[in-house]
PDB file of C-alpha atoms and ligand atoms in Angstrom:
ATOM      1  CA  MET A 274     139.159 109.147  94.798  1.00 89.00           C
ATOM      2  CA  GLY A 275     142.203 110.916  96.279  1.00 91.00           C
ATOM      3  CA  SER A 276     143.027 112.262  92.857  1.00 87.00           C
ATOM      4  CA  PHE A 277     139.412 113.382  92.397  1.00 87.00           C
ATOM      5  CA  LEU A 278     139.449 115.098  95.839  1.00 90.00           C
ATOM      6  CA  ASN A 279     142.583 117.037  94.800  1.00 89.00           C
ATOM      7  CA  CYS A 280     140.770 118.114  91.657  1.00 83.00           C
ATOM      8  CA  LEU A 281     137.749 119.277  93.722  1.00 85.00           C
ATOM      9  CA  ILE A 282     140.043 121.191  96.113  1.00 87.00           C
ATOM     10  CA  TYR A 283     141.773 122.963  93.223  1.00 84.00           C
ATOM     11  CA  ARG A 284     138.498 123.882  91.528  1.00 79.00           C
ATOM     12  CA  LEU A 285     136.897 125.099  94.722  1.00 81.00           C
ATOM     13  CA  GLU A 286     139.874 127.195  95.858  1.00 84.00           C
ATOM     14  CA  ASN A 287     140.063 128.860  92.433  1.00 82.00           C
ATOM     15  CA  ASN A 288     136.303 129.333  92.154  1.00 77.00           C
ATOM     16  CA  LEU A 289     136.230 127.182  89.025  1.00 72.00           C
ATOM     17  CA  PRO A 290     133.056 125.389  87.987  1.00 68.00           C
ATOM     18  CA  ILE A 291     133.295 121.744  88.970  1.00 62.00           C
ATOM     19  CA  PHE A 292     131.426 120.219  86.047  1.00 56.00           C
ATOM     20  CA  VAL A 293     132.292 122.762  83.395  1.00 56.00           C
ATOM     21  CA  ASP A 294     131.505 120.407  80.517  1.00 49.00           C
ATOM     22  CA  LEU A 295     128.216 119.493  82.089  1.00 47.00           C
ATOM     23  CA  LEU A 296     127.163 123.110  81.559  1.00 55.00           C
ATOM     24  CA  LYS A 297     128.328 122.929  77.929  1.00 59.00           C
ATOM     25  CA  ASN A 298     125.892 120.051  77.323  1.00 50.00           C
ATOM     26  CA  LYS A 299     128.641 117.446  77.277  1.00 51.00           C
ATOM     27  CA  PRO A 300     127.762 115.462  80.403  1.00 45.00           C
ATOM     28  CA  TRP A 301     129.808 112.431  79.222  1.00 46.00           C
ATOM     29  CA  LYS A 302     133.038 114.415  79.191  1.00 49.00           C
ATOM     30  CA  PHE A 303     134.497 115.598  82.462  1.00 55.00           C
ATOM     31  CA  SER A 304     136.895 118.526  81.908  1.00 63.00           C
ATOM     32  CA  ARG A 305     140.530 117.414  81.733  1.00 71.00           C
ATOM     33  CA  SER A 306     142.985 118.019  84.562  1.00 78.00           C
ATOM     34  CA  PHE A 307     145.688 120.591  83.866  1.00 81.00           C
ATOM     35  CA  CYS A 308     148.935 121.935  85.343  1.00 85.00           C
ATOM     36  CA  PRO A 309     148.102 124.809  87.746  1.00 81.00           C
ATOM     37  CA  HIS A 310     151.174 126.768  86.527  1.00 85.00           C
ATOM     38  CA  CYS A 311     151.238 126.494  82.719  1.00 87.00           C
ATOM     39  CA  LYS A 312     147.556 125.372  82.356  1.00 83.00           C
ATOM     40  CA  LYS A 313     148.563 122.644  79.892  1.00 86.00           C
ATOM     41  CA  ASP A 314     146.118 119.714  79.737  1.00 84.00           C
ATOM     42  CA  LEU A 315     147.595 116.571  81.237  1.00 85.00           C
ATOM     43  CA  LYS A 316     147.919 113.308  79.291  1.00 85.00           C
ATOM     44  CA  TRP A 317     146.635 110.064  80.799  1.00 83.00           C
ATOM     45  CA  PHE A 318     150.144 108.964  81.840  1.00 85.00           C
ATOM     46  CA  GLU A 319     150.644 112.228  83.741  1.00 84.00           C
ATOM     47  CA  LEU A 320     147.531 111.491  85.775  1.00 81.00           C
ATOM     48  CA  ILE A 321     148.393 108.168  87.421  1.00 83.00           C
ATOM     49  CA  PRO A 322     148.135 108.837  91.163  1.00 81.00           C
ATOM     50  CA  ILE A 323     151.485 108.887  93.025  1.00 81.00           C
ATOM     51  CA  ILE A 324     153.350 107.044  90.204  1.00 85.00           C
ATOM     52  CA  SER A 325     153.351 109.973  87.723  1.00 85.00           C
ATOM     53  CA  PHE A 326     154.447 112.274  90.530  1.00 83.00           C
ATOM     54  CA  VAL A 327     157.502 110.120  91.317  1.00 85.00           C
ATOM     55  CA  ILE A 328     158.437 109.366  87.667  1.00 86.00           C
ATOM     56  CA  GLN A 329     158.308 113.082  86.731  1.00 86.00           C
ATOM     57  CA  LYS A 330     160.538 113.879  89.736  1.00 83.00           C
ATOM     58  CA  PHE A 331     157.781 115.994  91.366  1.00 84.00           C
ATOM     59  CA  CYS A 332     157.647 118.421  88.387  1.00 89.00           C
ATOM     60  CA  CYS A 333     155.313 119.288  85.503  1.00 89.00           C
ATOM     61  CA  ARG A 334     156.562 117.726  82.229  1.00 87.00           C
ATOM     62  CA  SER A 335     155.912 120.935  80.263  1.00 88.00           C
ATOM     63  CA  CYS A 336     156.965 123.853  82.462  1.00 90.00           C
ATOM     64  CA  HIS A 337     159.149 121.846  84.919  1.00 89.00           C
ATOM     65  CA  ARG A 338     157.728 123.649  87.903  1.00 90.00           C
ATOM     66  CA  LYS A 339     157.261 121.755  91.165  1.00 88.00           C
ATOM     67  CA  ILE A 340     153.968 119.940  91.743  1.00 85.00           C
ATOM     68  CA  SER A 341     152.581 120.550  95.244  1.00 87.00           C
ATOM     69  CA  TRP A 342     153.122 117.807  97.845  1.00 88.00           C
ATOM     70  CA  GLN A 343     149.385 118.084  98.522  1.00 91.00           C
ATOM     71  CA  TYR A 344     148.668 115.847  95.494  1.00 90.00           C
ATOM     72  CA  PRO A 345     150.494 112.635  96.477  1.00 91.00           C
ATOM     73  CA  VAL A 346     149.806 113.184 100.212  1.00 93.00           C
ATOM     74  CA  VAL A 347     146.026 113.446  99.692  1.00 95.00           C
ATOM     75  CA  GLU A 348     146.120 110.436  97.335  1.00 93.00           C
ATOM     76  CA  ILE A 349     148.031 108.269  99.826  1.00 94.00           C
ATOM     77  CA  ILE A 350     145.900 109.322 102.827  1.00 96.00           C
ATOM     78  CA  THR A 351     142.647 108.729 100.904  1.00 97.00           C
ATOM     79  CA  GLY A 352     143.808 105.291  99.749  1.00 95.00           C
ATOM     80  CA  LEU A 353     144.908 104.279 103.252  1.00 96.00           C
ATOM     81  CA  LEU A 354     141.720 105.523 104.934  1.00 97.00           C
ATOM     82  CA  PHE A 355     139.470 103.789 102.385  1.00 96.00           C
ATOM     83  CA  LEU A 356     141.385 100.542 102.961  1.00 94.00           C
ATOM     84  CA  LEU A 357     141.215 100.873 106.762  1.00 94.00           C
ATOM     85  CA  ILE A 358     137.479 101.642 106.676  1.00 93.00           C
ATOM     86  CA  PHE A 359     136.794  98.734 104.320  1.00 90.00           C
ATOM     87  CA  ASN A 360     138.822  96.511 106.626  1.00 88.00           C
ATOM     88  CA  SER A 361     136.906  97.731 109.709  1.00 87.00           C
ATOM     89  CA  GLN A 362     133.634  96.669 108.049  1.00 83.00           C
ATOM     90  CA  PHE A 363     134.824  93.410 106.453  1.00 77.00           C
ATOM     91  CA  SER A 364     138.040  92.121 107.951  1.00 68.00           C
ATOM     92  CA  LEU A 365     140.312  91.539 104.940  1.00 66.00           C
ATOM     93  CA  SER A 366     142.572  89.058 106.742  1.00 66.00           C
ATOM     94  CA  ALA A 367     139.594  86.886 107.807  1.00 65.00           C
ATOM     95  CA  GLY A 368     138.185  86.295 104.322  1.00 64.00           C
ATOM     96  CA  GLY A 369     136.277  89.553 104.434  1.00 61.00           C
ATOM     97  CA  PHE A 370     136.587  90.064 100.712  1.00 66.00           C
ATOM     98  CA  ASN A 371     134.421  86.996 100.034  1.00 68.00           C
ATOM     99  CA  GLU A 372     131.966  88.372 102.564  1.00 65.00           C
ATOM    100  CA  PHE A 373     132.012  91.636 100.598  1.00 66.00           C
ATOM    101  CA  LEU A 374     131.142  89.832  97.359  1.00 68.00           C
ATOM    102  CA  ASP A 375     127.761  88.658  98.656  1.00 69.00           C
ATOM    103  CA  LEU A 376     126.751  91.829 100.421  1.00 72.00           C
ATOM    104  CA  GLY A 377     123.235  93.084 100.813  1.00 76.00           C
ATOM    105  CA  ILE A 378     122.130  96.554  99.760  1.00 81.00           C
ATOM    106  CA  PHE A 379     122.222  97.729 103.375  1.00 83.00           C
ATOM    107  CA  GLU A 380     125.915  96.895 103.858  1.00 83.00           C
ATOM    108  CA  ILE A 381     126.812  98.523 100.538  1.00 85.00           C
ATOM    109  CA  LEU A 382     124.924 101.710 101.445  1.00 88.00           C
ATOM    110  CA  ASN A 383     126.638 101.741 104.838  1.00 90.00           C
ATOM    111  CA  LEU A 384     130.045 101.472 103.165  1.00 91.00           C
ATOM    112  CA  VAL A 385     129.159 104.248 100.682  1.00 93.00           C
ATOM    113  CA  TYR A 386     128.015 106.389 103.628  1.00 94.00           C
ATOM    114  CA  LEU A 387     131.306 105.874 105.521  1.00 96.00           C
ATOM    115  CA  LEU A 388     133.432 106.552 102.420  1.00 96.00           C
ATOM    116  CA  THR A 389     131.438 109.715 101.571  1.00 95.00           C
ATOM    117  CA  VAL A 390     131.939 111.020 105.117  1.00 97.00           C
ATOM    118  CA  THR A 391     135.663 110.161 104.833  1.00 97.00           C
ATOM    119  CA  SER A 392     136.004 112.067 101.540  1.00 96.00           C
ATOM    120  CA  LEU A 393     134.281 115.181 102.920  1.00 95.00           C
ATOM    121  CA  LEU A 394     136.452 115.056 106.059  1.00 97.00           C
ATOM    122  CA  ILE A 395     139.617 114.897 103.917  1.00 97.00           C
ATOM    123  CA  LEU A 396     138.414 117.958 101.940  1.00 94.00           C
ATOM    124  CA  ILE A 397     137.740 119.842 105.195  1.00 95.00           C
ATOM    125  CA  ALA A 398     141.130 118.869 106.688  1.00 96.00           C
ATOM    126  CA  VAL A 399     143.026 120.111 103.615  1.00 95.00           C
ATOM    127  CA  PHE A 400     141.022 123.356 103.438  1.00 92.00           C
ATOM    128  CA  ASP A 401     141.444 124.109 107.132  1.00 93.00           C
ATOM    129  CA  TYR A 402     145.161 123.287 106.939  1.00 92.00           C
ATOM    130  CA  LYS A 403     145.702 125.576 103.931  1.00 91.00           C
ATOM    131  CA  TYR A 404     143.253 128.433 104.546  1.00 90.00           C
ATOM    132  CA  TYR A 405     142.285 128.216 108.266  1.00 90.00           C
ATOM    133  CA  ILE A 406     138.655 127.880 107.270  1.00 89.00           C
ATOM    134  CA  ILE A 407     136.081 125.093 107.331  1.00 92.00           C
ATOM    135  CA  PRO A 408     133.828 125.867 104.352  1.00 88.00           C
ATOM    136  CA  ASN A 409     130.082 125.702 105.024  1.00 90.00           C
ATOM    137  CA  LYS A 410     129.608 124.022 101.649  1.00 85.00           C
ATOM    138  CA  PHE A 411     131.400 120.957 103.063  1.00 90.00           C
ATOM    139  CA  ILE A 412     130.329 120.970 106.715  1.00 94.00           C
ATOM    140  CA  TYR A 413     126.574 121.522 106.188  1.00 94.00           C
ATOM    141  CA  PRO A 414     126.108 118.571 103.782  1.00 92.00           C
ATOM    142  CA  LEU A 415     128.119 116.462 106.230  1.00 95.00           C
ATOM    143  CA  ILE A 416     125.851 117.401 109.190  1.00 96.00           C
ATOM    144  CA  LEU A 417     122.760 116.791 107.037  1.00 96.00           C
ATOM    145  CA  LEU A 418     124.017 113.393 105.851  1.00 95.00           C
ATOM    146  CA  VAL A 419     124.886 112.167 109.339  1.00 95.00           C
ATOM    147  CA  THR A 420     121.599 113.480 110.809  1.00 94.00           C
ATOM    148  CA  GLY A 421     119.599 111.623 108.140  1.00 93.00           C
ATOM    149  CA  TYR A 422     121.564 108.434 108.737  1.00 92.00           C
ATOM    150  CA  GLN A 423     121.123 108.550 112.525  1.00 90.00           C
ATOM    151  CA  LEU A 424     117.405 109.428 112.378  1.00 89.00           C
ATOM    152  CA  LEU A 425     116.782 106.453 110.079  1.00 88.00           C
ATOM    153  CA  LEU A 426     119.014 103.852 111.689  1.00 83.00           C
ATOM    154  CA  THR A 427     119.840 104.625 115.322  1.00 79.00           C
ATOM    155  CA  PRO A 428     117.529 103.135 118.002  1.00 78.00           C
ATOM    156  CA  HIS A 429     115.508 105.845 119.795  1.00 78.00           C
ATOM    157  CA  SER A 430     117.121 105.146 123.173  1.00 77.00           C
ATOM    158  CA  LEU A 431     120.611 105.848 121.786  1.00 83.00           C
ATOM    159  CA  LEU A 432     119.527 108.740 119.564  1.00 89.00           C
ATOM    160  CA  LEU A 433     118.650 111.062 122.445  1.00 90.00           C
ATOM    161  CA  THR A 434     122.039 110.506 124.150  1.00 90.00           C
ATOM    162  CA  THR A 435     123.854 111.098 120.834  1.00 92.00           C
ATOM    163  CA  ILE A 436     121.996 114.383 120.204  1.00 92.00           C
ATOM    164  CA  ILE A 437     122.469 115.697 123.770  1.00 94.00           C
ATOM    165  CA  VAL A 438     126.187 114.803 123.832  1.00 94.00           C
ATOM    166  CA  SER A 439     126.779 116.324 120.364  1.00 95.00           C
ATOM    167  CA  PHE A 440     125.165 119.635 121.310  1.00 96.00           C
ATOM    168  CA  ALA A 441     126.977 119.690 124.664  1.00 96.00           C
ATOM    169  CA  PHE A 442     130.401 119.324 123.025  1.00 96.00           C
ATOM    170  CA  ALA A 443     129.510 121.752 120.204  1.00 96.00           C
ATOM    171  CA  THR A 444     128.353 124.336 122.800  1.00 96.00           C
ATOM    172  CA  PHE A 445     131.651 123.923 124.665  1.00 94.00           C
ATOM    173  CA  PHE A 446     133.587 124.658 121.441  1.00 93.00           C
ATOM    174  CA  PHE A 447     131.194 127.517 120.609  1.00 95.00           C
ATOM    175  CA  LEU A 448     131.883 129.094 124.027  1.00 94.00           C
ATOM    176  CA  MET A 449     135.648 128.654 123.573  1.00 92.00           C
ATOM    177  CA  THR A 450     135.360 130.465 120.226  1.00 91.00           C
ATOM    178  CA  VAL A 451     133.325 133.342 121.702  1.00 92.00           C
ATOM    179  CA  LEU A 452     135.470 133.701 124.838  1.00 92.00           C
ATOM    180  CA  SER A 453     138.737 133.723 122.893  1.00 87.00           C
ATOM    181  CA  GLY A 454     137.412 135.965 120.111  1.00 85.00           C
ATOM    182  CA  GLY A 455     138.225 133.182 117.634  1.00 79.00           C
ATOM    183  CA  ARG A 456     141.874 132.801 118.699  1.00 79.00           C
ATOM    184  CA  TRP A 457     141.655 129.294 120.279  1.00 78.00           C
ATOM    185  CA  MET A 458     138.945 127.871 118.068  1.00 84.00           C
ATOM    186  CA  GLY A 459     136.770 128.991 115.173  1.00 86.00           C
ATOM    187  CA  MET A 460     133.053 128.682 114.559  1.00 91.00           C
ATOM    188  CA  GLY A 461     133.879 126.018 111.953  1.00 93.00           C
ATOM    189  CA  ASP A 462     135.411 123.859 114.703  1.00 94.00           C
ATOM    190  CA  ALA A 463     132.141 124.027 116.702  1.00 95.00           C
ATOM    191  CA  LYS A 464     130.178 122.866 113.641  1.00 96.00           C
ATOM    192  CA  LEU A 465     132.721 120.107 113.018  1.00 97.00           C
ATOM    193  CA  VAL A 466     132.368 118.954 116.651  1.00 97.00           C
ATOM    194  CA  LEU A 467     128.565 118.866 116.239  1.00 97.00           C
ATOM    195  CA  PHE A 468     129.065 116.584 113.234  1.00 97.00           C
ATOM    196  CA  MET A 469     131.573 114.419 115.146  1.00 97.00           C
ATOM    197  CA  GLY A 470     129.139 113.879 118.015  1.00 96.00           C
ATOM    198  CA  LEU A 471     126.330 112.852 115.669  1.00 95.00           C
ATOM    199  CA  PHE A 472     128.669 110.620 113.669  1.00 96.00           C
ATOM    200  CA  LEU A 473     130.561 108.903 116.487  1.00 95.00           C
ATOM    201  CA  GLY A 474     128.058 108.900 119.379  1.00 92.00           C
ATOM    202  CA  TRP A 475     128.980 108.420 123.012  1.00 89.00           C
ATOM    203  CA  PRO A 476     131.665 107.494 124.224  1.00 90.00           C
ATOM    204  CA  ARG A 477     133.633 107.673 120.956  1.00 93.00           C
ATOM    205  CA  ILE A 478     133.119 111.460 120.669  1.00 95.00           C
ATOM    206  CA  PHE A 479     134.864 111.912 124.015  1.00 94.00           C
ATOM    207  CA  LEU A 480     137.779 109.759 122.842  1.00 95.00           C
ATOM    208  CA  ALA A 481     138.023 111.717 119.548  1.00 96.00           C
ATOM    209  CA  ILE A 482     138.119 115.133 121.264  1.00 96.00           C
ATOM    210  CA  PHE A 483     140.541 113.924 123.932  1.00 95.00           C
ATOM    211  CA  LEU A 484     142.879 112.570 121.219  1.00 95.00           C
ATOM    212  CA  SER A 485     142.654 115.775 119.137  1.00 96.00           C
ATOM    213  CA  PHE A 486     143.703 117.906 122.112  1.00 95.00           C
ATOM    214  CA  ILE A 487     146.613 115.554 122.950  1.00 96.00           C
ATOM    215  CA  LEU A 488     147.801 115.286 119.316  1.00 95.00           C
ATOM    216  CA  GLY A 489     147.187 119.008 118.670  1.00 93.00           C
ATOM    217  CA  SER A 490     149.289 120.100 121.667  1.00 92.00           C
ATOM    218  CA  LEU A 491     152.009 117.559 120.946  1.00 94.00           C
ATOM    219  CA  ILE A 492     152.394 118.491 117.266  1.00 92.00           C
ATOM    220  CA  SER A 493     152.138 122.256 117.981  1.00 89.00           C
ATOM    221  CA  LEU A 494     154.913 121.908 120.578  1.00 91.00           C
ATOM    222  CA  ILE A 495     157.090 120.032 118.082  1.00 92.00           C
ATOM    223  CA  LEU A 496     156.439 122.732 115.424  1.00 88.00           C
ATOM    224  CA  ILE A 497     157.311 125.509 117.893  1.00 88.00           C
ATOM    225  CA  PHE A 498     160.458 123.750 119.185  1.00 89.00           C
ATOM    226  CA  THR A 499     161.694 123.071 115.649  1.00 89.00           C
ATOM    227  CA  LYS A 500     161.006 126.788 114.911  1.00 82.00           C
ATOM    228  CA  GLN A 501     158.614 126.026 112.041  1.00 81.00           C
ATOM    229  CA  LYS A 502     155.918 127.958 113.901  1.00 79.00           C
ATOM    230  CA  THR A 503     155.974 130.582 116.642  1.00 79.00           C
ATOM    231  CA  LEU A 504     153.516 131.063 119.508  1.00 75.00           C
ATOM    232  CA  LYS A 505     151.863 133.842 117.489  1.00 76.00           C
ATOM    233  CA  ASP A 506     151.113 131.609 114.487  1.00 78.00           C
ATOM    234  CA  ILE A 507     147.699 130.118 113.913  1.00 78.00           C
ATOM    235  CA  ILE A 508     147.674 126.341 113.940  1.00 83.00           C
ATOM    236  CA  PRO A 509     144.305 125.132 112.605  1.00 90.00           C
ATOM    237  CA  PHE A 510     142.545 122.682 114.920  1.00 93.00           C
ATOM    238  CA  GLY A 511     140.237 121.096 112.310  1.00 95.00           C
ATOM    239  CA  PRO A 512     142.826 118.577 111.009  1.00 96.00           C
ATOM    240  CA  PHE A 513     143.409 117.348 114.584  1.00 96.00           C
ATOM    241  CA  LEU A 514     139.658 116.977 115.219  1.00 97.00           C
ATOM    242  CA  ILE A 515     139.439 114.977 111.981  1.00 97.00           C
ATOM    243  CA  LEU A 516     142.455 112.842 112.910  1.00 97.00           C
ATOM    244  CA  GLY A 517     140.798 112.146 116.289  1.00 97.00           C
ATOM    245  CA  THR A 518     137.550 111.242 114.491  1.00 97.00           C
ATOM    246  CA  PHE A 519     139.272 108.639 112.294  1.00 97.00           C
ATOM    247  CA  ILE A 520     141.204 107.111 115.213  1.00 96.00           C
ATOM    248  CA  ALA A 521     138.000 106.890 117.300  1.00 95.00           C
ATOM    249  CA  LEU A 522     136.086 105.446 114.336  1.00 95.00           C
ATOM    250  CA  LEU A 523     138.673 102.772 113.564  1.00 94.00           C
ATOM    251  CA  TRP A 524     140.165 101.804 116.909  1.00 93.00           C
ATOM    252  CA  SER A 525     137.746 102.956 119.664  1.00 89.00           C
ATOM    253  CA  ASP A 526     137.088  99.381 120.923  1.00 85.00           C
ATOM    254  CA  TYR A 527     140.785  98.735 121.318  1.00 86.00           C
ATOM    255  CA  LEU A 528     141.568 102.175 122.858  1.00 87.00           C
ATOM    256  CA  ILE A 529     138.601 102.201 125.274  1.00 82.00           C
ATOM    257  CA  GLY A 530     139.590  98.658 126.324  1.00 81.00           C
ATOM    258  CA  LEU A 531     143.007 100.021 127.338  1.00 79.00           C
ATOM    259  CA  ILE A 532     141.529 102.452 129.877  1.00 71.00           C
TER     260      ILE A 532
HETATM  261 ZN1   ZN B 149     153.213 123.040  83.904  1.00 74.46          ZN
END
């Protein structure tokens, strides 16, 4: 999946069709991955996540130019997050894998839902990190998906709180964007916060935003002190919001218990 997300990122940032062979009436054949520098098609052994990258000493076998660190980093993060989310649903250490084997359709759909949200959040984090933009083509499907899920499955009493809290936080981010003329936050961040509220509910949304501000300030300070960024640079906030979302999703019980 991490490898596939990298492929989606590359195709989207270069305005390439995603299912090019689908349009050529060859739906069984997904177009092959290629080197972004020399455009040479990659063989199967050049496509093994992480391993090929290390064996080829971080270079393309044909043109010997460096492969971006984005590829292994996205692969490792995707793998880790999928494992952590699986573990949060079915504890692996407590025989959760056996539990997984006799799952009902509801549990499987729930897992697919969580992993789809995770994949879209990884895409958004990479895009915001690289281009300081949260594309609508990722954030709108995410908001739609989470709204559908909550409308179907959340009890009415909780639903109202979730919606009110989500809009309250999103409005706060919207106002920060307007007041700062887009310098502190962007409109994409407000939409992302709306999603986070609907996805996490109260009080996890509060924890997620609190953590993103703490981590965002801490990491920005480190970047400024180590002279990798200056005060004038833009540091995108989306990746921190997404980091906060994953921490709140995975460890909210533990963290809220600490307070
Ligand atoms: Zn190459």
